[in-house]
Amino acid sequence: QVQLVESGGGAVQAGGSLRLSCAASGNTISANSMAWFRQAPGKEREGVAASSSGGNIIVYADSVKCRFTISRDRNKKTLTLQMDTLQPEDSAMYYCAADLLRSNASRLNPRNYKYWGQGTQVTVSS
């Protein structure tokens, strides 16, 4: 069993930055791939960024490339998303997810993740 708890959301103006953290626990967490997803009202949940268990595979959604940075600490129990140059369209509930993924699995597909946090709200005003 894996438990995930997000923190760090808030309200900022366009162009600002936020740093989200996900604290992970569970016996198998070090072997799990982890990812950030977001969901705005009335929209489907979409993948933002993902990291393999060892951090050697990192993927980003096109919409956040060069603005967001995902990282995982050495003990693999904290996942961080640094978000810079935020825009109003980045406003959403952000979720941390984890699971054991096959090497060819799509890392930004929410259906490939079993464990989810409760989410943290990000609001960007223009």
PDB file of C-alpha atoms in Angstrom:
ATOM      1  CA  GLN A   1       0.000   0.000   0.000  1.00  0.00           C
ATOM      2  CA  VAL A   2       1.205   3.502  -0.858  1.00  0.00           C
ATOM      3  CA  GLN A   3       0.055   6.759   0.715  1.00  0.00           C
ATOM      4  CA  LEU A   4       0.527  10.155  -0.943  1.00  0.00           C
ATOM      5  CA  VAL A   5       0.045  13.605   0.572  1.00  0.00           C
ATOM      6  CA  GLU A   6       0.402  16.766  -1.513  1.00  0.00           C
ATOM      7  CA  SER A   7       1.197  20.243  -0.253  1.00  0.00           C
ATOM      8  CA  GLY A   8       2.314  23.606  -1.565  1.00  0.00           C
ATOM      9  CA  GLY A   9      -0.656  24.779  -3.591  1.00  0.00           C
ATOM     10  CA  GLY A  10      -1.964  28.314  -3.396  1.00  0.00           C
ATOM     11  CA  ALA A  11      -2.904  31.435  -5.300  1.00  0.00           C
ATOM     12  CA  VAL A  12      -0.440  33.437  -7.376  1.00  0.00           C
ATOM     13  CA  GLN A  13      -0.492  35.996 -10.133  1.00  0.00           C
ATOM     14  CA  ALA A  14       0.440  35.143 -13.701  1.00  0.00           C
ATOM     15  CA  GLY A  15       4.176  34.888 -14.106  1.00  0.00           C
ATOM     16  CA  GLY A  16       4.661  33.723 -10.540  1.00  0.00           C
ATOM     17  CA  SER A  17       5.981  30.447  -9.161  1.00  0.00           C
ATOM     18  CA  LEU A  18       4.834  27.687  -6.844  1.00  0.00           C
ATOM     19  CA  ARG A  19       6.484  24.546  -5.563  1.00  0.00           C
ATOM     20  CA  LEU A  20       4.362  21.465  -4.937  1.00  0.00           C
ATOM     21  CA  SER A  21       5.516  18.556  -2.808  1.00  0.00           C
ATOM     22  CA  CYS A  22       4.216  15.026  -2.472  1.00  0.00           C
ATOM     23  CA  ALA A  23       5.196  13.009   0.572  1.00  0.00           C
ATOM     24  CA  ALA A  24       5.049   9.305  -0.160  1.00  0.00           C
ATOM     25  CA  SER A  25       5.030   6.347   2.185  1.00  0.00           C
ATOM     26  CA  GLY A  26       4.642   2.599   1.839  1.00  0.00           C
ATOM     27  CA  ASN A  27       6.821  -0.454   1.533  1.00  0.00           C
ATOM     28  CA  THR A  28       7.035  -0.392  -2.261  1.00  0.00           C
ATOM     29  CA  ILE A  29       7.280   3.348  -2.858  1.00  0.00           C
ATOM     30  CA  SER A  30      10.922   3.299  -3.892  1.00  0.00           C
ATOM     31  CA  ALA A  31      10.073   1.044  -6.828  1.00  0.00           C
ATOM     32  CA  ASN A  32       7.092   3.094  -7.950  1.00  0.00           C
ATOM     33  CA  SER A  33       7.045   5.573 -10.773  1.00  0.00           C
ATOM     34  CA  MET A  34       5.478   8.852  -9.699  1.00  0.00           C
ATOM     35  CA  ALA A  35       3.759  11.651 -11.515  1.00  0.00           C
ATOM     36  CA  TRP A  36       1.824  14.896 -11.230  1.00  0.00           C
ATOM     37  CA  PHE A  37      -1.600  15.298 -12.774  1.00  0.00           C
ATOM     38  CA  ARG A  38      -4.049  18.170 -12.789  1.00  0.00           C
ATOM     39  CA  GLN A  39      -7.749  18.581 -13.281  1.00  0.00           C
ATOM     40  CA  ALA A  40      -9.613  21.809 -13.894  1.00  0.00           C
ATOM     41  CA  PRO A  41     -13.397  22.052 -13.401  1.00  0.00           C
ATOM     42  CA  GLY A  42     -15.233  20.432 -16.284  1.00  0.00           C
ATOM     43  CA  LYS A  43     -12.070  19.000 -17.803  1.00  0.00           C
ATOM     44  CA  GLU A  44     -10.460  15.585 -17.802  1.00  0.00           C
ATOM     45  CA  ARG A  45      -7.519  14.820 -15.596  1.00  0.00           C
ATOM     46  CA  GLU A  46      -4.301  15.375 -17.535  1.00  0.00           C
ATOM     47  CA  GLY A  47      -0.721  14.360 -16.988  1.00  0.00           C
ATOM     48  CA  VAL A  48       1.719  17.155 -16.213  1.00  0.00           C
ATOM     49  CA  ALA A  49       5.042  15.478 -15.469  1.00  0.00           C
ATOM     50  CA  ALA A  50       6.287  12.036 -14.516  1.00  0.00           C
ATOM     51  CA  SER A  51       9.420  10.410 -13.165  1.00  0.00           C
ATOM     52  CA  SER A  52      10.493   6.786 -13.229  1.00  0.00           C
ATOM     53  CA  SER A  53      11.461   5.200  -9.935  1.00  0.00           C
ATOM     54  CA  GLY A  54      15.148   5.878 -10.553  1.00  0.00           C
ATOM     55  CA  GLY A  55      14.586   9.318 -12.043  1.00  0.00           C
ATOM     56  CA  ASN A  56      16.262   8.345 -15.306  1.00  0.00           C
ATOM     57  CA  ILE A  57      13.043   8.742 -17.293  1.00  0.00           C
ATOM     58  CA  ILE A  58      11.357  12.146 -17.053  1.00  0.00           C
ATOM     59  CA  VAL A  59       8.449  13.229 -19.230  1.00  0.00           C
ATOM     60  CA  TYR A  60       6.493  16.475 -19.418  1.00  0.00           C
ATOM     61  CA  ALA A  61       3.284  17.523 -21.065  1.00  0.00           C
ATOM     62  CA  ASP A  62       3.976  19.901 -23.949  1.00  0.00           C
ATOM     63  CA  SER A  63       2.005  22.624 -22.190  1.00  0.00           C
ATOM     64  CA  VAL A  64       4.442  22.783 -19.263  1.00  0.00           C
ATOM     65  CA  LYS A  65       7.794  22.033 -20.878  1.00  0.00           C
ATOM     66  CA  CYS A  66      10.481  24.569 -19.978  1.00  0.00           C
ATOM     67  CA  ARG A  67       8.271  25.989 -17.203  1.00  0.00           C
ATOM     68  CA  PHE A  68       7.805  23.059 -14.797  1.00  0.00           C
ATOM     69  CA  THR A  69      10.463  20.814 -13.286  1.00  0.00           C
ATOM     70  CA  ILE A  70       9.778  17.471 -11.615  1.00  0.00           C
ATOM     71  CA  SER A  71      12.254  15.960  -9.193  1.00  0.00           C
ATOM     72  CA  ARG A  72      12.463  13.162  -6.686  1.00  0.00           C
ATOM     73  CA  ASP A  73      14.665  13.087  -3.623  1.00  0.00           C
ATOM     74  CA  ARG A  74      17.356  10.479  -3.057  1.00  0.00           C
ATOM     75  CA  ASN A  75      15.255   8.284  -0.791  1.00  0.00           C
ATOM     76  CA  LYS A  76      12.481   8.485  -3.406  1.00  0.00           C
ATOM     77  CA  LYS A  77       9.876   9.472  -0.819  1.00  0.00           C
ATOM     78  CA  THR A  78       9.310  13.081  -1.862  1.00  0.00           C
ATOM     79  CA  LEU A  79       8.208  14.178  -5.319  1.00  0.00           C
ATOM     80  CA  THR A  80       8.460  17.868  -6.126  1.00  0.00           C
ATOM     81  CA  LEU A  81       7.031  19.977  -8.923  1.00  0.00           C
ATOM     82  CA  GLN A  82       8.600  23.393  -9.391  1.00  0.00           C
ATOM     83  CA  MET A  83       6.228  25.530 -11.401  1.00  0.00           C
ATOM     84  CA  ASP A  84       7.532  28.750 -12.923  1.00  0.00           C
ATOM     85  CA  THR A  85       5.998  31.331 -15.228  1.00  0.00           C
ATOM     86  CA  LEU A  86       2.542  30.206 -14.191  1.00  0.00           C
ATOM     87  CA  GLN A  87      -0.390  31.130 -16.388  1.00  0.00           C
ATOM     88  CA  PRO A  88      -4.141  31.249 -15.658  1.00  0.00           C
ATOM     89  CA  GLU A  89      -4.597  28.070 -17.694  1.00  0.00           C
ATOM     90  CA  ASP A  90      -2.415  26.258 -15.156  1.00  0.00           C
ATOM     91  CA  SER A  91      -5.152  26.714 -12.553  1.00  0.00           C
ATOM     92  CA  ALA A  92      -6.385  23.306 -11.429  1.00  0.00           C
ATOM     93  CA  MET A  93      -6.353  20.765  -8.661  1.00  0.00           C
ATOM     94  CA  TYR A  94      -2.973  19.069  -8.766  1.00  0.00           C
ATOM     95  CA  TYR A  95      -2.620  15.417  -7.820  1.00  0.00           C
ATOM     96  CA  CYS A  96       0.340  13.207  -7.071  1.00  0.00           C
ATOM     97  CA  ALA A  97       0.150   9.611  -8.294  1.00  0.00           C
ATOM     98  CA  ALA A  98       2.269   6.482  -7.991  1.00  0.00           C
ATOM     99  CA  ASP A  99       2.344   2.910  -9.241  1.00  0.00           C
ATOM    100  CA  LEU A 100       4.595   0.206 -10.614  1.00  0.00           C
ATOM    101  CA  LEU A 101       4.658   0.931 -14.330  1.00  0.00           C
ATOM    102  CA  ARG A 102       5.788  -1.319 -17.141  1.00  0.00           C
ATOM    103  CA  SER A 103       8.671   0.145 -19.113  1.00  0.00           C
ATOM    104  CA  ASN A 104       6.437   0.822 -22.128  1.00  0.00           C
ATOM    105  CA  ALA A 105       3.508   2.277 -20.205  1.00  0.00           C
ATOM    106  CA  SER A 106       2.414   5.837 -20.905  1.00  0.00           C
ATOM    107  CA  ARG A 107       3.620   7.778 -17.889  1.00  0.00           C
ATOM    108  CA  LEU A 108       1.157  10.635 -18.366  1.00  0.00           C
ATOM    109  CA  ASN A 109      -1.945   8.463 -18.622  1.00  0.00           C
ATOM    110  CA  PRO A 110      -3.870   8.624 -15.331  1.00  0.00           C
ATOM    111  CA  ARG A 111      -5.298   5.144 -15.948  1.00  0.00           C
ATOM    112  CA  ASN A 112      -1.841   3.676 -15.384  1.00  0.00           C
ATOM    113  CA  TYR A 113      -1.703   4.804 -11.742  1.00  0.00           C
ATOM    114  CA  LYS A 114      -3.378   3.119  -8.819  1.00  0.00           C
ATOM    115  CA  TYR A 115      -2.343   5.347  -5.903  1.00  0.00           C
ATOM    116  CA  TRP A 116      -3.456   8.969  -5.640  1.00  0.00           C
ATOM    117  CA  GLY A 117      -3.159  11.820  -3.191  1.00  0.00           C
ATOM    118  CA  GLN A 118      -6.036  14.069  -2.177  1.00  0.00           C
ATOM    119  CA  GLY A 119      -4.857  16.972  -4.316  1.00  0.00           C
ATOM    120  CA  THR A 120      -3.748  20.548  -3.766  1.00  0.00           C
ATOM    121  CA  GLN A 121      -5.344  23.572  -5.423  1.00  0.00           C
ATOM    122  CA  VAL A 122      -3.371  25.930  -7.662  1.00  0.00           C
ATOM    123  CA  THR A 123      -5.022  29.176  -8.734  1.00  0.00           C
ATOM    124  CA  VAL A 124      -3.312  31.606 -11.101  1.00  0.00           C
ATOM    125  CA  SER A 125      -4.882  35.013 -11.643  1.00  0.00           C
ATOM    126  CA  SER A 126      -4.275  37.249 -14.646  1.00  0.00           C
TER     127      SER A 126
END
